[in-house]
Amino acid sequence: MARRRGSGSVGERFRAGDERALAEVYEEYAGPMLAVAMHALADRRLAEEAVQQAFVQAWRAAPSFDARRGLGPWLRSIVRRTAVDVWRRERRHTAHRLDDVAQRDLPSVEPPSIADAEDVWAVRRAIDQLPPASREVVRLAHLEQLTQPEIAARLDVPLGTVKSRTHHAYRRLAAALAPAVEPT
Amino acid sequence: MSDDEAPGAPDMTVDPALARLLADPAVWAEPPDDLRARTLAAATGAAPAPLPHDLPRAVPGPRHAARGESRPPWGRRVLLAAAAVVVLGLVGVAGVRLAGDGGAGGTQVALAGTEALPGAHATARLRHEGAGVSVELDAGGLPPAPEGTFYEAWLVGKDTKVSAGTFHRRGDQDTVKLWLGVDPADYDALTVTRQPVAGGTTAPGVVVLRGKLPR
């Protein structure tokens, strides 16, 4: 598909078909999109497929993208939908293999974890905005479940540095996530 | 003052709902290098490379167990909670003893109590068997799980973690036998968490035992 280049914001250039903008959008959003898909599908291969499909759909629908609205929410909704599509497809195949359940007998449902899509997106975007050193401390503490002294040993930094990085990281997370709260 | 110059800020923790997400390997998943090329090629109409079918399957985290509950939109609930960062005293460190041998007797891992349960200890012996990897946990040094809680064993790796099963230790049996469907060589540590029954395995547990796996 031959697409022209545009000028302006990434969203505007994406809408105009600037392939450089597509690459920029991928760099910024592939991580959160993969996080949403992984959370929903719990399968890296399927999650990557969902992300790829989401970008293809977004690119094809780019002319209809309203550049006044954020790319993030738009892409989040697209990858959420492609993840659900992939999940339903896999579920149908699994049902056919296991007990020959007809497609029409399967309720049209979504993976339970898709309910967290907005949460996963917001948290991933927030941690992506952390300085690398702070991000690593948070990752080690929460994903690897290391204590602060263990993190200090792993990173070969003083314990006080770990504490201060943790402190700053949590503050930044709070600041990044708080504005996402919708007013009641 | 930069992060590194700070002499040490108070220990902090975050809302449990946010902690649950931060412990989710999916949240930290990084796109592989080749996905970019495949995706851009597929989007722009260039000949897309096929999806590789030999990619390792991700190990589902604890969220995938019994996630049937209906949850309200999280944006308001958790993000507000995340903003309410609470300064708390946190855990210290407990020594971890390692004793590994890969012989017929399996690999032995010593687990030491964290500050959440100081003095606790256990020994795990991991053996490759026909059905998977058995984990015989000598948990005589682990008190019974308080009512309303249970213990859950985990393999923890760089990008993922997998549950090895749950137990409560309320009987008089010291040895707990658990099973793994993954290779422990791919993980860094064996931990035991105390989980609230109400939250199940999806709730962020408190790490009470930890031992490093020999590489």
mmCIF file of C-alpha atoms in Angstrom:
data_model
loop_
_atom_site.group_PDB
_atom_site.id
_atom_site.type_symbol
_atom_site.label_atom_id
_atom_site.label_comp_id
_atom_site.label_asym_id
_atom_site.label_seq_id
_atom_site.Cartn_x
_atom_site.Cartn_y
_atom_site.Cartn_z
ATOM 1 C CA MET A 1 0.000 0.000 0.000
ATOM 2 C CA ALA A 2 1.591 3.258 -1.059
ATOM 3 C CA ARG A 3 1.086 5.833 1.628
ATOM 4 C CA ARG A 4 2.201 9.406 1.556
ATOM 5 C CA ARG A 5 4.158 11.293 4.116
ATOM 6 C CA GLY A 6 2.635 14.019 6.178
ATOM 7 C CA SER A 7 3.643 16.591 8.733
ATOM 8 C CA GLY A 8 2.504 17.472 12.209
ATOM 9 C CA SER A 9 1.983 15.246 15.191
ATOM 10 C CA VAL A 10 2.617 11.544 15.100
ATOM 11 C CA GLY A 11 -1.127 10.974 15.154
ATOM 12 C CA GLU A 12 -1.683 13.312 12.241
ATOM 13 C CA ARG A 13 1.135 11.776 10.247
ATOM 14 C CA PHE A 14 -0.131 8.297 11.087
ATOM 15 C CA ARG A 15 -3.559 9.302 9.839
ATOM 16 C CA ALA A 16 -1.993 10.708 6.696
ATOM 17 C CA GLY A 17 -0.235 7.440 5.972
ATOM 18 C CA ASP A 18 3.315 8.348 6.855
ATOM 19 C CA GLU A 19 5.104 5.020 7.234
ATOM 20 C CA ARG A 20 7.693 6.633 9.469
ATOM 21 C CA ALA A 21 4.873 7.530 11.790
ATOM 22 C CA LEU A 22 3.762 3.908 11.764
ATOM 23 C CA ALA A 23 7.227 2.906 12.938
ATOM 24 C CA GLU A 24 7.182 5.587 15.621
ATOM 25 C CA VAL A 25 3.793 4.440 16.804
ATOM 26 C CA TYR A 26 5.050 0.883 16.969
ATOM 27 C CA GLU A 27 8.035 1.927 19.065
ATOM 28 C CA GLU A 28 5.846 3.733 21.543
ATOM 29 C CA TYR A 29 2.875 1.421 21.782
ATOM 30 C CA ALA A 30 4.016 -2.105 20.935
ATOM 31 C CA GLY A 31 4.971 -2.729 24.556
ATOM 32 C CA PRO A 32 1.641 -1.742 26.113
ATOM 33 C CA MET A 33 -0.218 -3.538 23.335
ATOM 34 C CA LEU A 34 1.754 -6.714 23.916
ATOM 35 C CA ALA A 35 1.144 -6.400 27.649
ATOM 36 C CA VAL A 36 -2.611 -6.217 27.114
ATOM 37 C CA ALA A 37 -2.554 -9.151 24.727
ATOM 38 C CA MET A 38 -0.305 -11.240 26.955
ATOM 39 C CA HIS A 39 -2.487 -10.555 29.945
ATOM 40 C CA ALA A 40 -5.580 -11.621 28.037
ATOM 41 C CA LEU A 41 -4.161 -14.608 26.217
ATOM 42 C CA ALA A 42 -1.364 -15.861 28.486
ATOM 43 C CA ASP A 43 0.450 -17.060 25.398
ATOM 44 C CA ARG A 44 3.296 -15.174 23.787
ATOM 45 C CA ARG A 45 2.767 -16.514 20.284
ATOM 46 C CA LEU A 46 -0.921 -15.650 20.303
ATOM 47 C CA ALA A 47 -0.247 -12.300 21.927
ATOM 48 C CA GLU A 48 2.242 -11.358 19.231
ATOM 49 C CA GLU A 49 -0.305 -12.378 16.627
ATOM 50 C CA ALA A 50 -2.908 -10.140 18.275
ATOM 51 C CA VAL A 51 -0.496 -7.210 18.328
ATOM 52 C CA GLN A 52 0.395 -7.694 14.682
ATOM 53 C CA GLN A 53 -3.257 -7.876 13.705
ATOM 54 C CA ALA A 54 -3.974 -4.778 15.735
ATOM 55 C CA PHE A 55 -1.325 -2.766 13.920
ATOM 56 C CA VAL A 56 -2.546 -3.984 10.556
ATOM 57 C CA GLN A 57 -6.102 -3.008 11.411
ATOM 58 C CA ALA A 58 -5.014 0.341 12.806
ATOM 59 C CA TRP A 59 -2.972 1.139 9.723
ATOM 60 C CA ARG A 60 -5.824 0.233 7.422
ATOM 61 C CA ALA A 61 -8.206 2.331 9.496
ATOM 62 C CA ALA A 62 -5.753 5.205 9.886
ATOM 63 C CA PRO A 63 -7.690 7.565 7.569
ATOM 64 C CA SER A 64 -10.646 7.321 9.924
ATOM 65 C CA PHE A 65 -8.557 7.980 13.017
ATOM 66 C CA ASP A 66 -9.524 11.183 14.743
ATOM 67 C CA ALA A 67 -6.144 12.771 15.392
ATOM 68 C CA ARG A 68 -7.682 15.077 17.971
ATOM 69 C CA ARG A 69 -8.109 12.038 20.192
ATOM 70 C CA GLY A 70 -5.174 10.147 21.568
ATOM 71 C CA LEU A 71 -3.586 7.314 19.679
ATOM 72 C CA GLY A 72 -3.200 5.356 22.899
ATOM 73 C CA PRO A 73 -6.864 4.765 23.725
ATOM 74 C CA TRP A 74 -7.563 4.002 20.078
ATOM 75 C CA LEU A 75 -4.805 1.413 19.825
ATOM 76 C CA ARG A 76 -5.733 -0.027 23.202
ATOM 77 C CA SER A 77 -9.283 -0.645 22.034
ATOM 78 C CA ILE A 78 -8.028 -2.233 18.805
ATOM 79 C CA VAL A 79 -5.604 -4.620 20.480
ATOM 80 C CA ARG A 80 -8.228 -5.482 23.038
ATOM 81 C CA ARG A 81 -10.535 -6.479 20.200
ATOM 82 C CA THR A 82 -7.915 -8.468 18.300
ATOM 83 C CA ALA A 83 -6.932 -10.291 21.491
ATOM 84 C CA VAL A 84 -10.553 -11.252 22.058
ATOM 85 C CA ASP A 85 -10.820 -12.400 18.438
ATOM 86 C CA VAL A 86 -7.730 -14.560 18.793
ATOM 87 C CA TRP A 87 -8.981 -15.964 22.077
ATOM 88 C CA ARG A 88 -12.355 -16.873 20.591
ATOM 89 C CA ARG A 89 -10.717 -18.511 17.608
ATOM 90 C CA GLU A 90 -8.446 -20.583 19.819
ATOM 91 C CA ARG A 91 -11.349 -21.469 22.060
ATOM 92 C CA ARG A 92 -13.398 -22.712 19.137
ATOM 93 C CA HIS A 93 -10.515 -24.832 17.930
ATOM 94 C CA THR A 94 -9.954 -26.242 21.383
ATOM 95 C CA ALA A 95 -13.610 -27.085 21.800
ATOM 96 C CA HIS A 96 -13.722 -28.845 18.440
ATOM 97 C CA ARG A 97 -10.686 -30.860 19.294
ATOM 98 C CA LEU A 98 -11.778 -31.831 22.769
ATOM 99 C CA ASP A 99 -15.414 -32.706 22.490
ATOM 100 C CA ASP A 100 -16.659 -31.571 19.121
ATOM 101 C CA VAL A 101 -18.724 -28.811 20.598
ATOM 102 C CA ALA A 102 -20.387 -26.875 17.824
ATOM 103 C CA GLN A 103 -19.464 -23.254 17.505
ATOM 104 C CA ARG A 104 -23.047 -22.199 18.009
ATOM 105 C CA ASP A 105 -23.090 -23.925 21.372
ATOM 106 C CA LEU A 106 -20.320 -21.793 22.724
ATOM 107 C CA PRO A 107 -21.415 -18.665 24.508
ATOM 108 C CA SER A 108 -19.970 -15.516 23.062
ATOM 109 C CA VAL A 109 -17.736 -14.481 25.899
ATOM 110 C CA GLU A 110 -14.404 -12.850 26.392
ATOM 111 C CA PRO A 111 -11.336 -13.982 28.283
ATOM 112 C CA PRO A 112 -11.911 -13.018 31.927
ATOM 113 C CA SER A 113 -8.625 -11.186 32.135
ATOM 114 C CA ILE A 114 -9.603 -8.813 29.331
ATOM 115 C CA ALA A 115 -11.452 -6.828 31.997
ATOM 116 C CA ASP A 116 -8.044 -5.659 33.166
ATOM 117 C CA ALA A 117 -7.047 -4.289 29.765
ATOM 118 C CA GLU A 118 -7.222 -0.655 30.798
ATOM 119 C CA ASP A 119 -5.393 -1.394 34.011
ATOM 120 C CA VAL A 120 -2.598 -3.295 32.316
ATOM 121 C CA TRP A 121 -2.262 -0.597 29.679
ATOM 122 C CA ALA A 122 -2.089 2.200 32.223
ATOM 123 C CA VAL A 123 0.448 0.464 34.417
ATOM 124 C CA ARG A 124 2.634 -0.509 31.478
ATOM 125 C CA ARG A 125 2.586 3.026 30.131
ATOM 126 C CA ALA A 126 3.474 4.295 33.589
ATOM 127 C CA ILE A 127 6.421 1.983 34.091
ATOM 128 C CA ASP A 128 7.672 2.735 30.579
ATOM 129 C CA GLN A 129 7.925 6.353 31.635
ATOM 130 C CA LEU A 130 10.157 5.556 34.602
ATOM 131 C CA PRO A 131 13.875 6.130 34.351
ATOM 132 C CA PRO A 132 15.534 2.810 33.507
ATOM 133 C CA ALA A 133 17.176 2.496 36.924
ATOM 134 C CA SER A 134 13.890 3.033 38.739
ATOM 135 C CA ARG A 135 12.042 0.742 36.364
ATOM 136 C CA GLU A 136 14.505 -2.043 37.065
ATOM 137 C CA VAL A 137 14.131 -1.665 40.816
ATOM 138 C CA VAL A 138 10.356 -1.930 40.526
ATOM 139 C CA ARG A 139 10.666 -4.929 38.230
ATOM 140 C CA LEU A 140 13.010 -6.748 40.561
ATOM 141 C CA ALA A 141 10.853 -5.996 43.589
ATOM 142 C CA HIS A 142 7.532 -6.993 42.107
ATOM 143 C CA LEU A 143 8.214 -9.459 39.345
ATOM 144 C CA GLU A 144 11.194 -11.236 40.839
ATOM 145 C CA GLN A 145 10.019 -10.633 44.395
ATOM 146 C CA LEU A 146 13.450 -9.596 45.612
ATOM 147 C CA THR A 147 13.919 -7.762 48.842
ATOM 148 C CA GLN A 148 15.613 -4.401 48.792
ATOM 149 C CA PRO A 149 18.920 -5.783 50.097
ATOM 150 C CA GLU A 150 18.773 -8.440 47.392
ATOM 151 C CA ILE A 151 18.122 -5.778 44.778
ATOM 152 C CA ALA A 152 21.079 -3.819 46.080
ATOM 153 C CA ALA A 153 23.253 -6.891 45.756
ATOM 154 C CA ARG A 154 21.912 -7.709 42.300
ATOM 155 C CA LEU A 155 22.522 -4.191 41.013
ATOM 156 C CA ASP A 156 25.681 -3.682 43.043
ATOM 157 C CA VAL A 157 24.451 -0.419 44.510
ATOM 158 C CA PRO A 158 24.026 0.719 48.116
ATOM 159 C CA LEU A 159 20.814 -0.195 49.895
ATOM 160 C CA GLY A 160 20.025 3.484 50.299
ATOM 161 C CA THR A 161 20.111 3.891 46.547
ATOM 162 C CA VAL A 162 17.596 1.099 46.140
ATOM 163 C CA LYS A 163 15.352 2.709 48.730
ATOM 164 C CA SER A 164 15.543 6.104 47.120
ATOM 165 C CA ARG A 165 14.951 4.699 43.641
ATOM 166 C CA THR A 166 11.972 2.777 44.967
ATOM 167 C CA HIS A 167 10.637 5.881 46.631
ATOM 168 C CA HIS A 168 10.991 7.956 43.485
ATOM 169 C CA ALA A 169 9.574 5.178 41.314
ATOM 170 C CA TYR A 170 6.432 4.861 43.405
ATOM 171 C CA ARG A 171 5.999 8.600 43.442
ATOM 172 C CA ARG A 172 6.315 8.703 39.673
ATOM 173 C CA LEU A 173 3.913 5.808 39.252
ATOM 174 C CA ALA A 174 1.417 7.544 41.448
ATOM 175 C CA ALA A 175 1.782 10.755 39.489
ATOM 176 C CA ALA A 176 1.501 8.970 36.161
ATOM 177 C CA LEU A 177 -1.522 6.916 37.151
ATOM 178 C CA ALA A 178 -3.459 9.467 39.114
ATOM 179 C CA PRO A 179 -4.408 11.690 36.146
ATOM 180 C CA ALA A 180 -5.999 8.675 34.497
ATOM 181 C CA VAL A 181 -8.706 8.683 37.124
ATOM 182 C CA GLU A 182 -11.907 9.838 35.625
ATOM 183 C CA PRO A 183 -13.877 12.387 37.547
ATOM 184 C CA THR A 184 -17.029 11.060 39.078
ATOM 185 C CA MET B 1 19.265 15.517 44.475
ATOM 186 C CA SER B 2 19.440 12.590 42.142
ATOM 187 C CA ASP B 3 18.203 9.134 42.979
ATOM 188 C CA ASP B 4 21.706 7.912 43.591
ATOM 189 C CA GLU B 5 22.592 10.814 45.813
ATOM 190 C CA ALA B 6 19.665 10.303 48.124
ATOM 191 C CA PRO B 7 20.868 8.779 51.348
ATOM 192 C CA GLY B 8 17.900 6.461 51.491
ATOM 193 C CA ALA B 9 14.221 7.206 51.448
ATOM 194 C CA PRO B 10 11.705 5.434 53.637
ATOM 195 C CA ASP B 11 10.611 2.017 52.495
ATOM 196 C CA MET B 12 7.346 2.111 50.633
ATOM 197 C CA THR B 13 4.754 -0.163 49.256
ATOM 198 C CA VAL B 14 1.807 0.250 46.946
ATOM 199 C CA ASP B 15 -1.805 -0.668 46.837
ATOM 200 C CA PRO B 16 -2.325 -4.449 46.564
ATOM 201 C CA ALA B 17 -4.249 -4.125 43.306
ATOM 202 C CA LEU B 18 -1.381 -2.247 41.709
ATOM 203 C CA ALA B 19 1.101 -4.676 43.238
ATOM 204 C CA ARG B 20 -0.813 -7.541 41.653
ATOM 205 C CA LEU B 21 -0.410 -5.999 38.237
ATOM 206 C CA LEU B 22 3.235 -5.149 38.804
ATOM 207 C CA ALA B 23 3.810 -8.818 39.633
ATOM 208 C CA ASP B 24 2.179 -9.872 36.384
ATOM 209 C CA PRO B 25 4.785 -10.938 33.814
ATOM 210 C CA ALA B 26 2.462 -9.739 31.035
ATOM 211 C CA VAL B 27 2.841 -6.155 32.195
ATOM 212 C CA TRP B 28 6.599 -6.398 31.668
ATOM 213 C CA ALA B 29 6.486 -8.316 28.387
ATOM 214 C CA GLU B 30 8.845 -6.909 25.776
ATOM 215 C CA PRO B 31 8.140 -7.310 22.070
ATOM 216 C CA PRO B 32 10.754 -9.477 20.392
ATOM 217 C CA ASP B 33 12.984 -7.806 17.862
ATOM 218 C CA ASP B 34 11.482 -9.611 14.895
ATOM 219 C CA LEU B 35 7.914 -8.607 15.716
ATOM 220 C CA ARG B 36 8.600 -5.056 14.587
ATOM 221 C CA ALA B 37 9.717 -6.135 11.123
ATOM 222 C CA ARG B 38 6.879 -8.625 10.781
ATOM 223 C CA THR B 39 4.283 -6.124 11.917
ATOM 224 C CA LEU B 40 5.461 -3.236 9.761
ATOM 225 C CA ALA B 41 5.734 -5.526 6.758
ATOM 226 C CA ALA B 42 2.238 -6.876 7.312
ATOM 227 C CA ALA B 43 0.786 -3.405 7.804
ATOM 228 C CA THR B 44 2.378 -1.753 4.816
ATOM 229 C CA GLY B 45 1.749 -4.595 2.445
ATOM 230 C CA ALA B 46 5.278 -5.840 2.146
ATOM 231 C CA ALA B 47 5.587 -9.586 2.161
ATOM 232 C CA PRO B 48 5.064 -10.359 5.822
ATOM 233 C CA ALA B 49 7.154 -12.972 7.421
ATOM 234 C CA PRO B 50 5.095 -15.778 8.888
ATOM 235 C CA LEU B 51 4.617 -15.944 12.601
ATOM 236 C CA PRO B 52 7.129 -18.266 14.118
ATOM 237 C CA HIS B 53 5.504 -21.311 15.580
ATOM 238 C CA ASP B 54 8.387 -22.376 17.711
ATOM 239 C CA LEU B 55 8.283 -19.468 20.078
ATOM 240 C CA PRO B 56 8.203 -20.558 23.669
ATOM 241 C CA ARG B 57 4.800 -20.366 25.188
ATOM 242 C CA ALA B 58 4.461 -17.959 28.030
ATOM 243 C CA VAL B 59 3.844 -19.382 31.413
ATOM 244 C CA PRO B 60 0.565 -18.033 32.730
ATOM 245 C CA GLY B 61 0.883 -16.090 35.908
ATOM 246 C CA PRO B 62 -1.363 -16.500 38.882
ATOM 247 C CA ARG B 63 -4.010 -14.282 37.350
ATOM 248 C CA HIS B 64 -5.078 -17.074 35.054
ATOM 249 C CA ALA B 65 -6.326 -19.238 37.841
ATOM 250 C CA ALA B 66 -10.012 -18.855 38.494
ATOM 251 C CA ARG B 67 -10.444 -15.370 37.138
ATOM 252 C CA GLY B 68 -14.182 -15.614 36.832
ATOM 253 C CA GLU B 69 -15.023 -12.729 39.101
ATOM 254 C CA SER B 70 -16.683 -9.732 37.635
ATOM 255 C CA ARG B 71 -14.648 -6.649 38.347
ATOM 256 C CA PRO B 72 -15.639 -3.046 38.035
ATOM 257 C CA PRO B 73 -13.648 -0.817 35.720
ATOM 258 C CA TRP B 74 -10.334 -0.424 37.387
ATOM 259 C CA GLY B 75 -9.388 3.026 36.287
ATOM 260 C CA ARG B 76 -10.991 4.692 39.217
ATOM 261 C CA ARG B 77 -10.433 2.068 41.865
ATOM 262 C CA VAL B 78 -6.835 1.052 41.447
ATOM 263 C CA LEU B 79 -5.405 4.191 40.000
ATOM 264 C CA LEU B 80 -6.692 6.145 42.911
ATOM 265 C CA ALA B 81 -5.225 3.549 45.182
ATOM 266 C CA ALA B 82 -1.963 3.725 43.337
ATOM 267 C CA ALA B 83 -1.870 7.422 43.901
ATOM 268 C CA ALA B 84 -2.236 6.774 47.572
ATOM 269 C CA VAL B 85 1.238 5.434 48.018
ATOM 270 C CA VAL B 86 1.685 4.439 51.598
ATOM 271 C CA VAL B 87 4.943 4.617 53.429
ATOM 272 C CA LEU B 88 5.436 1.470 55.369
ATOM 273 C CA GLY B 89 8.225 -0.426 56.958
ATOM 274 C CA LEU B 90 9.152 -3.244 54.710
ATOM 275 C CA VAL B 91 10.875 -6.498 54.844
ATOM 276 C CA GLY B 92 14.506 -6.933 55.394
ATOM 277 C CA VAL B 93 16.411 -9.826 54.109
ATOM 278 C CA ALA B 94 16.901 -13.308 55.248
ATOM 279 C CA GLY B 95 19.896 -15.317 54.456
ATOM 280 C CA VAL B 96 19.528 -17.860 51.743
ATOM 281 C CA ARG B 97 21.437 -21.032 51.891
ATOM 282 C CA LEU B 98 22.003 -22.980 48.775
ATOM 283 C CA ALA B 99 22.812 -26.578 48.418
ATOM 284 C CA GLY B 100 22.556 -27.889 44.942
ATOM 285 C CA ASP B 101 23.312 -31.229 43.494
ATOM 286 C CA GLY B 102 22.061 -32.430 40.199
ATOM 287 C CA GLY B 103 22.545 -36.108 40.817
ATOM 288 C CA ALA B 104 20.012 -38.862 41.151
ATOM 289 C CA GLY B 105 18.900 -37.406 44.450
ATOM 290 C CA GLY B 106 17.757 -34.312 42.651
ATOM 291 C CA THR B 107 18.526 -30.718 43.385
ATOM 292 C CA GLN B 108 18.249 -29.500 46.922
ATOM 293 C CA VAL B 109 17.344 -25.914 47.668
ATOM 294 C CA ALA B 110 17.382 -24.343 51.096
ATOM 295 C CA LEU B 111 14.727 -21.753 51.740
ATOM 296 C CA ALA B 112 15.039 -19.166 54.462
ATOM 297 C CA GLY B 113 12.326 -17.101 56.056
ATOM 298 C CA THR B 114 11.972 -13.498 55.060
ATOM 299 C CA GLU B 115 11.322 -10.772 57.562
ATOM 300 C CA ALA B 116 7.646 -11.515 57.104
ATOM 301 C CA LEU B 117 8.267 -14.848 58.773
ATOM 302 C CA PRO B 118 11.683 -14.754 60.400
ATOM 303 C CA GLY B 119 12.977 -18.048 61.611
ATOM 304 C CA ALA B 120 11.001 -20.062 59.134
ATOM 305 C CA HIS B 121 12.921 -22.444 56.953
ATOM 306 C CA ALA B 122 12.385 -25.304 54.583
ATOM 307 C CA THR B 123 14.257 -27.532 52.222
ATOM 308 C CA ALA B 124 13.052 -28.424 48.779
ATOM 309 C CA ARG B 125 14.262 -31.350 46.739
ATOM 310 C CA LEU B 126 13.500 -31.130 43.042
ATOM 311 C CA ARG B 127 13.540 -34.237 40.898
ATOM 312 C CA HIS B 128 12.747 -34.778 37.249
ATOM 313 C CA GLU B 129 10.153 -37.532 37.037
ATOM 314 C CA GLY B 130 7.904 -38.886 34.346
ATOM 315 C CA ALA B 131 5.000 -36.600 35.122
ATOM 316 C CA GLY B 132 7.074 -33.485 35.587
ATOM 317 C CA VAL B 133 9.384 -32.137 38.240
ATOM 318 C CA SER B 134 8.453 -33.145 41.740
ATOM 319 C CA VAL B 135 9.121 -30.776 44.609
ATOM 320 C CA GLU B 136 9.366 -32.376 48.006
ATOM 321 C CA LEU B 137 9.214 -29.538 50.435
ATOM 322 C CA ASP B 138 10.329 -30.346 53.957
ATOM 323 C CA ALA B 139 8.327 -27.597 55.581
ATOM 324 C CA GLY B 140 8.830 -28.561 59.204
ATOM 325 C CA GLY B 141 10.172 -25.089 59.850
ATOM 326 C CA LEU B 142 7.080 -23.435 58.429
ATOM 327 C CA PRO B 143 4.173 -22.841 60.808
ATOM 328 C CA PRO B 144 0.650 -23.775 59.738
ATOM 329 C CA ALA B 145 -0.937 -21.149 57.551
ATOM 330 C CA PRO B 146 -3.231 -18.959 59.667
ATOM 331 C CA GLU B 147 -6.931 -19.421 59.112
ATOM 332 C CA GLY B 148 -8.048 -17.556 56.048
ATOM 333 C CA THR B 149 -4.696 -17.987 54.342
ATOM 334 C CA PHE B 150 -2.770 -20.640 52.507
ATOM 335 C CA TYR B 151 0.726 -21.098 51.201
ATOM 336 C CA GLU B 152 1.672 -21.126 47.555
ATOM 337 C CA ALA B 153 5.019 -22.162 46.108
ATOM 338 C CA TRP B 154 6.427 -20.378 43.069
ATOM 339 C CA LEU B 155 9.233 -20.601 40.611
ATOM 340 C CA VAL B 156 10.334 -17.077 39.897
ATOM 341 C CA GLY B 157 12.320 -16.136 36.821
ATOM 342 C CA LYS B 158 13.457 -12.982 35.142
ATOM 343 C CA ASP B 159 10.318 -12.426 33.141
ATOM 344 C CA THR B 160 7.817 -14.842 34.518
ATOM 345 C CA LYS B 161 6.769 -16.968 37.416
ATOM 346 C CA VAL B 162 4.789 -20.154 37.720
ATOM 347 C CA SER B 163 2.909 -21.640 40.597
ATOM 348 C CA ALA B 164 4.040 -24.977 41.957
ATOM 349 C CA GLY B 165 0.886 -25.498 43.985
ATOM 350 C CA THR B 166 -0.730 -24.620 47.272
ATOM 351 C CA PHE B 167 -0.807 -26.092 50.773
ATOM 352 C CA HIS B 168 -1.655 -25.059 54.343
ATOM 353 C CA ARG B 169 0.485 -27.190 56.726
ATOM 354 C CA ARG B 170 -2.279 -27.445 59.301
ATOM 355 C CA GLY B 171 -1.869 -31.176 59.760
ATOM 356 C CA ASP B 172 1.047 -33.066 61.233
ATOM 357 C CA GLN B 173 2.698 -33.782 57.912
ATOM 358 C CA ASP B 174 6.008 -32.009 57.437
ATOM 359 C CA THR B 175 6.611 -33.003 53.847
ATOM 360 C CA VAL B 176 4.601 -31.358 51.110
ATOM 361 C CA LYS B 177 4.781 -32.781 47.615
ATOM 362 C CA LEU B 178 4.243 -30.362 44.765
ATOM 363 C CA TRP B 179 4.628 -30.669 41.029
ATOM 364 C CA LEU B 180 6.046 -28.501 38.303
ATOM 365 C CA GLY B 181 5.348 -28.687 34.613
ATOM 366 C CA VAL B 182 8.275 -26.471 33.706
ATOM 367 C CA ASP B 183 12.025 -26.818 33.953
ATOM 368 C CA PRO B 184 13.392 -25.195 37.133
ATOM 369 C CA ALA B 185 16.635 -24.503 35.284
ATOM 370 C CA ASP B 186 14.822 -21.673 33.553
ATOM 371 C CA TYR B 187 14.060 -19.910 36.827
ATOM 372 C CA ASP B 188 16.059 -18.079 39.448
ATOM 373 C CA ALA B 189 14.317 -18.708 42.727
ATOM 374 C CA LEU B 190 11.845 -20.839 44.601
ATOM 375 C CA THR B 191 9.578 -18.865 46.889
ATOM 376 C CA VAL B 192 6.624 -19.538 49.144
ATOM 377 C CA THR B 193 3.983 -16.890 49.618
ATOM 378 C CA ARG B 194 1.160 -16.605 52.102
ATOM 379 C CA GLN B 195 -2.033 -15.917 50.213
ATOM 380 C CA PRO B 196 -5.424 -14.773 51.484
ATOM 381 C CA VAL B 197 -8.109 -17.339 50.793
ATOM 382 C CA ALA B 198 -10.439 -14.541 49.778
ATOM 383 C CA GLY B 199 -8.030 -13.347 47.116
ATOM 384 C CA GLY B 200 -6.930 -16.752 45.900
ATOM 385 C CA THR B 201 -3.825 -17.086 43.841
ATOM 386 C CA THR B 202 -4.547 -13.803 42.079
ATOM 387 C CA ALA B 203 -3.912 -11.757 45.192
ATOM 388 C CA PRO B 204 -0.427 -10.468 45.865
ATOM 389 C CA GLY B 205 0.937 -12.756 48.500
ATOM 390 C CA VAL B 206 3.500 -12.127 51.155
ATOM 391 C CA VAL B 207 6.769 -13.881 50.473
ATOM 392 C CA VAL B 208 7.606 -15.907 53.568
ATOM 393 C CA LEU B 209 10.308 -18.219 52.237
ATOM 394 C CA ARG B 210 12.843 -17.752 49.509
ATOM 395 C CA GLY B 211 15.667 -19.810 48.099
ATOM 396 C CA LYS B 212 17.813 -19.355 45.051
ATOM 397 C CA LEU B 213 17.849 -22.104 42.490
ATOM 398 C CA PRO B 214 21.267 -23.316 41.432
ATOM 399 C CA ARG B 215 22.111 -22.581 37.825
#
